[in-house]
């Protein structure tokens, strides 16, 4: 399929990022976006790169009512030689298709979609910021846009990619987060959509995060839906622990999002000669472990932050702190190694990096 390109008029061009230190997350978007349409019987068609702007949609479109939607998140990094790198982009596209399948949405052709993504990022190369820790965030999205109120898989879809220059996540240095452990609300249940990157999971998580904020905590840690005993994820990140000198994280059992950062960090941990245990860690092990020293470090992983160190857990009336509120040694080493590979300060032995 050919990609039609309609460039924004010079007079309508936004100016890319005057002051990179002022960049936030996902508030500013580039000049162009990629869009394509799907109609049952016609497959994907009308692939195009067009000026960034609003869609005109029927108020009855299925996505507005029943949340048939999926998305992805990945980044483009500016390297010291000026080139631009993507990190494991094909893994994101494969996961996009997994999410699509779970939500009864059509598959995209992975090679075509990857080409479209690269073409768009190349066109917007000036928008990839240059200062340390900054990047261009890439958000592929698919929504159901058949105008009908019956509950069923849509016969029409819109798939698009938008780009947003984002600031360094750790501007003022690493700030370990405080975690509120929820045993009242759950993120995902066995057989549900926890494994898919779909908006509904996020909508359903907001109530608990508001409650966490009221309790003075930054993020929610989710327990398993059946026993409310085993740790699953934190906010929208995977959760890893350094416990008895090993790195422990929940197995991918259908309720956990298969994070690409998680995957990469686990590979690096094994190469460092540290044992990885993919097993259910109980909330008791976390709370007691923080007190008796068996739990040495804890951190979330995700594309936006890479790693997010945890400094404190609150579970019911009990609060425990970890590492005197400082980032753990292994957490810091993993952050430096992974960002080193992404930004080209360290060699990429894994074939994770794709230079544009
Ligand atoms: C996206 C996401 C992650 C992190 O995945 P990455 O590929 O590492 O960015 C973890 N948990 C949830 C629920 C997510 O949506």
CSV table of C-alpha atoms and ligand atoms in Angstrom, one decimal:
chain,number,residue,atom,x,y,z
A,1,UNK,CA,0.0,0.0,0.0
A,2,UNK,CA,1.3,3.4,-0.9
A,3,UNK,CA,1.4,6.2,1.7
A,4,UNK,CA,0.1,9.5,0.4
A,5,UNK,CA,1.9,12.5,1.8
A,6,UNK,CA,0.2,15.8,2.4
A,7,UNK,CA,2.6,18.3,4.0
A,8,UNK,CA,1.6,21.0,6.3
A,9,UNK,CA,1.9,24.5,4.8
A,10,UNK,CA,5.1,26.3,5.8
A,11,UNK,CA,3.0,29.1,7.3
A,12,UNK,CA,1.1,26.6,9.5
A,13,UNK,CA,4.2,24.8,10.8
A,14,UNK,CA,4.7,24.8,14.5
A,15,UNK,CA,8.2,25.6,15.7
A,16,UNK,CA,9.9,22.5,17.2
A,17,UNK,CA,10.7,22.9,20.9
A,18,UNK,CA,12.3,26.3,21.6
A,19,UNK,CA,13.3,25.3,25.2
A,20,UNK,CA,13.8,21.6,25.7
A,21,UNK,CA,14.0,22.0,29.5
A,22,UNK,CA,10.3,23.0,29.4
A,23,UNK,CA,9.1,19.8,27.7
A,24,UNK,CA,6.5,17.9,29.6
A,25,UNK,CA,4.9,14.5,28.7
A,26,UNK,CA,2.5,14.2,25.8
A,27,UNK,CA,1.2,17.8,25.8
A,28,UNK,CA,2.7,18.9,22.5
A,29,UNK,CA,2.4,17.2,19.1
A,30,UNK,CA,4.4,17.4,15.9
A,31,UNK,CA,3.2,18.8,12.5
A,32,UNK,CA,2.2,15.5,10.9
A,33,UNK,CA,0.4,12.2,11.7
A,34,UNK,CA,0.0,8.9,10.0
A,35,UNK,CA,-3.6,7.7,9.4
A,36,UNK,CA,-5.2,4.7,7.6
A,37,UNK,CA,-8.8,3.4,7.4
A,38,UNK,CA,-10.2,-0.1,7.6
A,39,UNK,CA,-13.5,-1.2,6.2
A,40,UNK,CA,-14.7,-4.8,6.5
A,41,UNK,CA,-14.3,-6.4,3.1
A,42,UNK,CA,-11.8,-3.8,2.0
A,43,UNK,CA,-9.0,-4.3,4.5
A,44,UNK,CA,-6.7,-1.3,5.4
A,45,UNK,CA,-6.7,1.5,2.8
A,46,UNK,CA,-6.1,5.2,2.3
A,47,UNK,CA,-2.7,5.2,4.2
A,48,UNK,CA,-1.6,8.8,4.5
A,49,UNK,CA,0.7,11.2,6.3
A,50,UNK,CA,-1.2,14.4,6.8
A,51,UNK,CA,-1.1,17.6,8.9
A,52,UNK,CA,-1.7,16.8,12.6
A,53,UNK,CA,-5.3,17.8,13.5
A,54,UNK,CA,-8.6,16.7,14.9
A,55,UNK,CA,-10.8,13.9,13.4
A,56,UNK,CA,-14.4,14.5,12.5
A,57,UNK,CA,-16.3,11.5,13.9
A,58,UNK,CA,-19.8,10.3,14.2
A,59,UNK,CA,-21.0,10.6,17.9
A,60,UNK,CA,-22.3,7.0,17.5
A,61,UNK,CA,-18.8,5.7,16.7
A,62,UNK,CA,-18.4,2.5,18.7
A,63,UNK,CA,-15.2,3.6,20.4
A,64,UNK,CA,-17.1,6.3,22.3
A,65,UNK,CA,-19.5,3.9,23.7
A,66,UNK,CA,-17.9,0.5,24.2
A,67,UNK,CA,-14.2,1.4,24.2
A,68,UNK,CA,-12.9,-0.8,21.4
A,69,UNK,CA,-9.5,0.8,21.4
A,70,UNK,CA,-5.8,-0.1,21.6
A,71,UNK,CA,-2.6,1.8,21.7
A,72,UNK,CA,1.2,1.5,21.9
A,73,UNK,CA,4.0,3.6,23.3
A,74,UNK,CA,7.6,3.7,22.1
A,75,UNK,CA,10.3,6.3,21.7
A,76,UNK,CA,12.8,7.7,19.2
A,77,UNK,CA,16.1,8.8,20.7
A,78,UNK,CA,18.6,11.4,19.5
A,79,UNK,CA,22.2,9.9,19.6
A,80,UNK,CA,25.4,11.8,20.1
A,81,UNK,CA,26.2,11.6,16.3
A,82,UNK,CA,22.9,13.2,15.5
A,83,UNK,CA,21.3,10.0,14.3
A,84,UNK,CA,17.9,8.8,15.5
A,85,UNK,CA,17.3,5.4,17.1
A,86,UNK,CA,14.2,3.4,17.9
A,87,UNK,CA,14.2,0.8,20.7
A,88,UNK,CA,12.8,-2.6,19.8
A,89,UNK,CA,10.1,-1.1,17.6
A,90,UNK,CA,9.0,-4.4,16.1
A,91,UNK,CA,8.2,-5.7,19.5
A,92,UNK,CA,5.7,-2.8,19.9
A,93,UNK,CA,4.1,-3.5,16.6
A,94,UNK,CA,3.8,-7.3,17.3
A,95,UNK,CA,2.2,-6.4,20.7
A,96,UNK,CA,-0.2,-3.9,18.9
A,97,UNK,CA,-1.4,-6.9,16.9
A,98,UNK,CA,-1.8,-9.0,20.0
A,99,UNK,CA,-3.9,-6.3,21.6
A,100,UNK,CA,-5.9,-6.0,18.4
A,101,UNK,CA,-6.7,-9.7,18.4
A,102,UNK,CA,-7.9,-9.6,22.0
A,103,UNK,CA,-10.2,-6.6,21.2
A,104,UNK,CA,-11.5,-8.2,18.0
A,105,UNK,CA,-9.8,-5.6,15.9
A,106,UNK,CA,-8.1,-6.2,12.6
A,107,UNK,CA,-4.4,-7.0,12.3
A,108,UNK,CA,-2.0,-4.5,10.7
A,109,UNK,CA,0.7,-5.7,8.3
A,110,UNK,CA,3.7,-5.4,10.6
A,111,UNK,CA,6.3,-4.6,7.9
A,112,UNK,CA,4.1,-2.0,6.3
A,113,UNK,CA,3.2,-0.4,9.7
A,114,UNK,CA,6.9,-0.3,10.7
A,115,UNK,CA,7.7,1.4,7.4
A,116,UNK,CA,4.9,3.9,7.9
A,117,UNK,CA,6.2,4.6,11.4
A,118,UNK,CA,9.7,5.2,10.2
A,119,UNK,CA,8.6,7.4,7.4
A,120,UNK,CA,6.7,9.6,9.8
A,121,UNK,CA,9.5,9.9,12.3
A,122,UNK,CA,12.0,10.7,9.5
A,123,UNK,CA,9.7,13.5,8.3
A,124,UNK,CA,9.5,14.9,11.8
A,125,UNK,CA,13.2,14.4,12.6
A,126,UNK,CA,13.6,18.0,13.7
A,127,UNK,CA,11.2,17.2,16.5
A,128,UNK,CA,13.4,14.7,18.2
A,129,UNK,CA,14.9,16.7,21.0
A,130,UNK,CA,18.6,16.7,21.7
A,131,UNK,CA,19.2,17.2,25.4
A,132,UNK,CA,19.9,14.4,27.9
A,133,UNK,CA,16.9,12.3,28.8
A,134,UNK,CA,14.6,13.8,26.2
A,135,UNK,CA,13.0,11.8,23.3
A,136,UNK,CA,10.2,11.7,20.8
A,137,UNK,CA,7.3,9.7,22.1
A,138,UNK,CA,5.4,7.6,19.5
A,139,UNK,CA,1.8,6.7,20.0
A,140,UNK,CA,0.2,4.2,17.6
A,141,UNK,CA,-3.5,4.0,18.2
A,142,UNK,CA,-6.5,2.0,16.7
A,143,UNK,CA,-10.1,2.9,17.3
A,144,UNK,CA,-13.5,1.5,16.2
A,145,UNK,CA,-15.4,4.0,14.2
A,146,UNK,CA,-18.5,2.3,12.8
A,147,UNK,CA,-21.5,4.5,13.8
A,148,UNK,CA,-23.9,2.0,15.4
A,149,UNK,CA,-25.0,1.4,19.0
A,150,UNK,CA,-25.3,-2.4,18.9
A,151,UNK,CA,-22.5,-4.1,20.9
A,152,UNK,CA,-20.4,-5.9,18.4
A,153,UNK,CA,-16.9,-5.7,16.9
A,154,UNK,CA,-16.9,-2.7,14.6
A,155,UNK,CA,-16.8,-3.0,10.8
A,156,UNK,CA,-14.7,0.2,10.5
A,157,UNK,CA,-11.5,1.3,12.1
A,158,UNK,CA,-9.1,4.2,12.2
A,159,UNK,CA,-5.5,3.6,12.8
A,160,UNK,CA,-3.1,6.4,13.4
A,161,UNK,CA,0.3,7.4,14.8
A,162,UNK,CA,1.0,10.7,16.5
A,163,UNK,CA,4.3,12.0,17.9
A,164,UNK,CA,5.1,14.0,20.9
A,165,UNK,CA,8.5,15.4,22.0
A,166,UNK,CA,8.9,14.6,25.7
A,167,UNK,CA,11.1,16.0,28.4
A,168,UNK,CA,13.6,14.1,30.6
A,169,UNK,CA,11.6,12.0,33.1
A,170,UNK,CA,14.1,12.6,35.9
A,171,UNK,CA,14.7,16.4,35.6
A,172,UNK,CA,15.5,17.0,39.2
A,173,UNK,CA,17.2,13.7,39.8
A,174,UNK,CA,15.6,10.4,40.8
A,175,UNK,CA,12.7,10.7,43.2
A,176,UNK,CA,11.7,7.3,44.5
A,177,UNK,CA,7.9,7.0,44.5
A,178,UNK,CA,5.5,6.1,47.3
A,179,UNK,CA,3.2,3.2,46.5
A,180,UNK,CA,-0.3,2.6,47.7
A,181,UNK,CA,-1.2,-1.1,47.7
A,182,UNK,CA,-4.8,-1.6,46.7
A,183,UNK,CA,-6.7,-4.6,48.0
A,184,UNK,CA,-10.2,-3.2,47.2
A,185,UNK,CA,-9.8,-2.4,43.5
A,186,UNK,CA,-8.1,-4.6,40.9
A,187,UNK,CA,-6.6,-3.8,37.5
A,188,UNK,CA,-7.0,-7.1,35.7
A,189,UNK,CA,-8.6,-10.5,36.4
A,190,UNK,CA,-7.8,-13.9,34.8
A,191,UNK,CA,-9.5,-14.1,31.5
A,192,UNK,CA,-9.8,-10.3,31.3
A,193,UNK,CA,-7.9,-7.8,29.2
A,194,UNK,CA,-4.9,-7.2,31.4
A,195,UNK,CA,-2.5,-8.4,28.8
A,196,UNK,CA,-3.8,-6.0,26.1
A,197,UNK,CA,-2.8,-2.4,25.9
A,198,UNK,CA,-6.3,-1.0,25.8
A,199,UNK,CA,-7.8,2.2,27.1
A,200,UNK,CA,-10.5,0.5,29.2
A,201,UNK,CA,-7.8,-0.9,31.5
A,202,UNK,CA,-6.7,2.7,32.2
A,203,UNK,CA,-10.2,4.1,32.7
A,204,UNK,CA,-10.9,1.3,35.2
A,205,UNK,CA,-7.7,2.2,37.1
A,206,UNK,CA,-8.4,5.9,37.7
A,207,UNK,CA,-10.6,5.4,40.8
A,208,UNK,CA,-7.9,3.6,42.7
A,209,UNK,CA,-5.3,6.2,41.7
A,210,UNK,CA,-7.4,9.0,43.0
A,211,UNK,CA,-7.7,7.1,46.3
A,212,UNK,CA,-4.0,6.6,46.4
A,213,UNK,CA,-3.4,10.3,45.8
A,214,UNK,CA,-5.8,11.1,48.7
A,215,UNK,CA,-3.7,8.8,50.9
A,216,UNK,CA,-0.6,10.9,49.8
A,217,UNK,CA,0.8,8.2,47.5
A,218,UNK,CA,2.1,8.6,44.0
A,219,UNK,CA,1.1,5.3,42.4
A,220,UNK,CA,-1.1,2.2,42.9
A,221,UNK,CA,0.3,-1.3,43.2
A,222,UNK,CA,-2.2,-3.8,41.9
A,223,UNK,CA,-2.7,-7.2,43.6
A,224,UNK,CA,-4.1,-10.3,41.9
A,225,UNK,CA,-7.9,-10.3,41.5
A,226,UNK,CA,-8.6,-13.7,43.1
A,227,UNK,CA,-6.7,-13.7,46.4
A,228,UNK,CA,-5.7,-10.1,46.6
A,229,UNK,CA,-2.4,-11.3,47.8
A,230,UNK,CA,0.2,-11.4,45.0
A,231,UNK,CA,1.8,-8.3,43.4
A,232,UNK,CA,1.0,-7.8,39.7
A,233,UNK,CA,1.8,-4.3,38.4
A,234,UNK,CA,2.3,-0.8,39.6
A,235,UNK,CA,0.3,2.0,37.9
A,236,UNK,CA,1.0,1.4,34.2
A,237,UNK,CA,4.3,-0.3,34.8
A,238,UNK,CA,5.6,-3.7,35.4
A,239,UNK,CA,7.0,-4.3,38.9
A,240,UNK,CA,10.4,-5.8,39.7
A,241,UNK,CA,11.9,-6.5,43.1
A,242,UNK,CA,15.4,-7.3,44.3
A,243,UNK,CA,14.6,-9.9,46.9
A,244,UNK,CA,17.3,-12.1,48.6
A,245,UNK,CA,19.7,-10.9,46.0
A,246,UNK,CA,17.6,-12.2,43.1
A,247,UNK,CA,15.3,-10.2,40.8
A,248,UNK,CA,11.7,-11.2,41.2
A,249,UNK,CA,8.8,-10.3,39.0
A,250,UNK,CA,5.3,-11.6,38.3
A,251,UNK,CA,5.1,-14.2,35.5
A,252,UNK,CA,3.2,-13.3,32.4
A,253,UNK,CA,0.0,-15.2,33.2
A,254,UNK,CA,-2.5,-13.2,31.2
A,255,UNK,CA,-3.2,-10.4,33.7
A,256,UNK,CA,0.2,-8.7,33.3
A,257,UNK,CA,1.2,-6.5,30.3
A,258,UNK,CA,4.2,-8.0,28.6
A,259,UNK,CA,6.4,-4.9,28.9
A,260,UNK,CA,9.3,-4.4,26.5
A,261,UNK,CA,11.2,-2.6,29.2
A,262,UNK,CA,10.6,-5.5,31.6
A,263,UNK,CA,11.8,-7.9,28.9
A,264,UNK,CA,14.9,-5.9,28.3
A,265,UNK,CA,15.7,-5.4,32.0
A,266,UNK,CA,15.4,-9.1,32.7
A,267,UNK,CA,17.8,-9.9,29.9
A,268,UNK,CA,20.3,-7.4,31.3
A,269,UNK,CA,19.9,-8.8,34.8
A,270,UNK,CA,20.7,-12.3,33.6
A,271,UNK,CA,23.8,-11.1,31.7
A,272,UNK,CA,25.0,-9.5,35.0
A,273,UNK,CA,24.9,-13.0,36.5
A,274,UNK,CA,22.0,-12.2,38.7
A,275,UNK,CA,19.2,-14.8,39.1
A,276,UNK,CA,15.8,-13.9,37.8
A,277,UNK,CA,12.7,-15.4,39.3
A,278,UNK,CA,9.4,-15.0,37.5
A,279,UNK,CA,7.1,-15.9,40.4
A,280,UNK,CA,4.2,-14.4,42.3
A,281,UNK,CA,5.6,-12.3,45.2
A,282,UNK,CA,3.1,-11.8,48.0
A,283,UNK,CA,2.3,-8.5,49.6
A,284,UNK,CA,3.5,-10.0,52.9
A,285,UNK,CA,6.9,-10.7,51.4
A,286,UNK,CA,7.1,-7.0,50.2
A,287,UNK,CA,6.0,-5.4,53.5
A,288,UNK,CA,8.0,-7.7,55.8
A,289,UNK,CA,10.9,-7.8,53.4
A,290,UNK,CA,11.2,-4.0,53.4
A,291,UNK,CA,11.5,-4.2,57.2
A,292,UNK,CA,13.7,-7.3,57.6
A,293,UNK,CA,16.1,-6.4,54.8
A,294,UNK,CA,15.2,-9.3,52.5
A,295,UNK,CA,13.7,-6.8,50.1
A,296,UNK,CA,16.6,-4.7,48.9
A,297,UNK,CA,15.2,-2.7,46.0
A,298,UNK,CA,11.9,-2.3,44.1
A,299,UNK,CA,11.2,-0.5,40.9
A,300,UNK,CA,8.6,-0.2,38.1
A,301,UNK,CA,9.5,-0.5,34.4
A,302,UNK,CA,8.0,1.1,31.4
A,303,UNK,CA,8.9,3.1,28.2
A,304,UNK,CA,8.1,6.5,29.7
A,305,UNK,CA,10.4,6.3,32.8
A,306,UNK,CA,12.6,3.2,31.9
A,307,UNK,CA,12.8,2.5,35.7
A,308,UNK,CA,10.9,4.1,38.5
A,309,UNK,CA,12.4,3.4,41.9
A,310,UNK,CA,10.1,2.8,44.8
A,311,UNK,CA,10.9,4.3,48.2
A,312,UNK,CA,7.8,3.5,50.2
A,313,UNK,CA,4.9,1.0,50.4
A,314,UNK,CA,1.6,1.7,52.2
A,315,UNK,CA,-0.8,-1.3,52.8
A,316,UNK,CA,-3.8,-0.6,55.0
A,317,UNK,CA,-2.5,1.2,58.1
A,318,UNK,CA,1.1,0.1,57.6
A,319,UNK,CA,3.8,2.0,55.8
A,320,UNK,CA,7.3,0.7,55.2
A,321,UNK,CA,10.3,2.5,53.5
A,322,UNK,CA,13.0,1.1,51.3
A,323,UNK,CA,16.6,2.1,50.9
A,324,UNK,CA,16.2,5.3,53.0
A,325,UNK,CA,14.2,6.8,50.1
A,326,UNK,CA,17.2,6.5,47.8
A,327,UNK,CA,17.4,4.7,44.4
A,328,UNK,CA,18.9,1.2,44.7
A,329,UNK,CA,22.3,0.3,43.4
A,330,UNK,CA,21.1,-2.3,40.9
A,331,UNK,CA,18.1,-0.1,39.8
A,332,UNK,CA,20.6,2.7,39.0
A,333,UNK,CA,22.9,0.4,37.1
A,334,UNK,CA,20.0,-1.0,35.1
A,335,UNK,CA,18.8,2.5,34.3
A,336,UNK,CA,22.3,3.6,33.1
A,337,UNK,CA,22.8,0.4,31.0
A,338,UNK,CA,19.4,0.5,29.3
A,339,UNK,CA,19.4,4.2,28.6
A,340,UNK,CA,23.1,3.8,27.5
A,341,UNK,CA,22.0,1.4,24.8
A,342,UNK,CA,19.0,3.5,23.8
A,343,UNK,CA,21.0,6.8,23.4
A,344,UNK,CA,24.1,5.0,21.9
A,345,UNK,CA,26.5,5.6,24.8
A,346,UNK,CA,26.8,1.8,25.1
A,347,UNK,CA,27.1,-0.8,22.4
A,348,UNK,CA,23.9,-2.7,21.5
A,349,UNK,CA,24.8,-6.4,21.6
A,350,UNK,CA,21.2,-7.5,21.4
A,351,UNK,CA,20.0,-6.0,18.1
A,352,UNK,CA,17.5,-3.9,20.1
A,353,UNK,CA,18.3,-0.6,18.4
A,354,UNK,CA,17.1,0.4,14.9
A,355,UNK,CA,18.8,3.4,13.5
A,356,UNK,CA,16.5,5.4,11.2
B,1,LIG,C1,2.6,-0.2,28.5
B,1,LIG,C2,2.5,-0.8,29.8
B,1,LIG,C3,3.6,-1.3,30.6
B,1,LIG,C4,5.0,-1.1,30.1
B,1,LIG,O1,5.3,-1.6,28.9
B,1,LIG,P1,6.6,-1.1,28.1
B,1,LIG,O2,6.6,-1.9,26.8
B,1,LIG,O3,7.8,-1.5,28.9
B,1,LIG,O4,6.5,0.3,27.9
B,1,LIG,C5,3.4,-2.0,31.7
B,1,LIG,N1,2.1,-2.2,32.2
B,1,LIG,C6,1.1,-1.7,31.6
B,1,LIG,C7,-0.3,-1.9,32.2
B,1,LIG,C8,1.2,-1.0,30.4
B,1,LIG,O5,0.1,-0.5,29.8
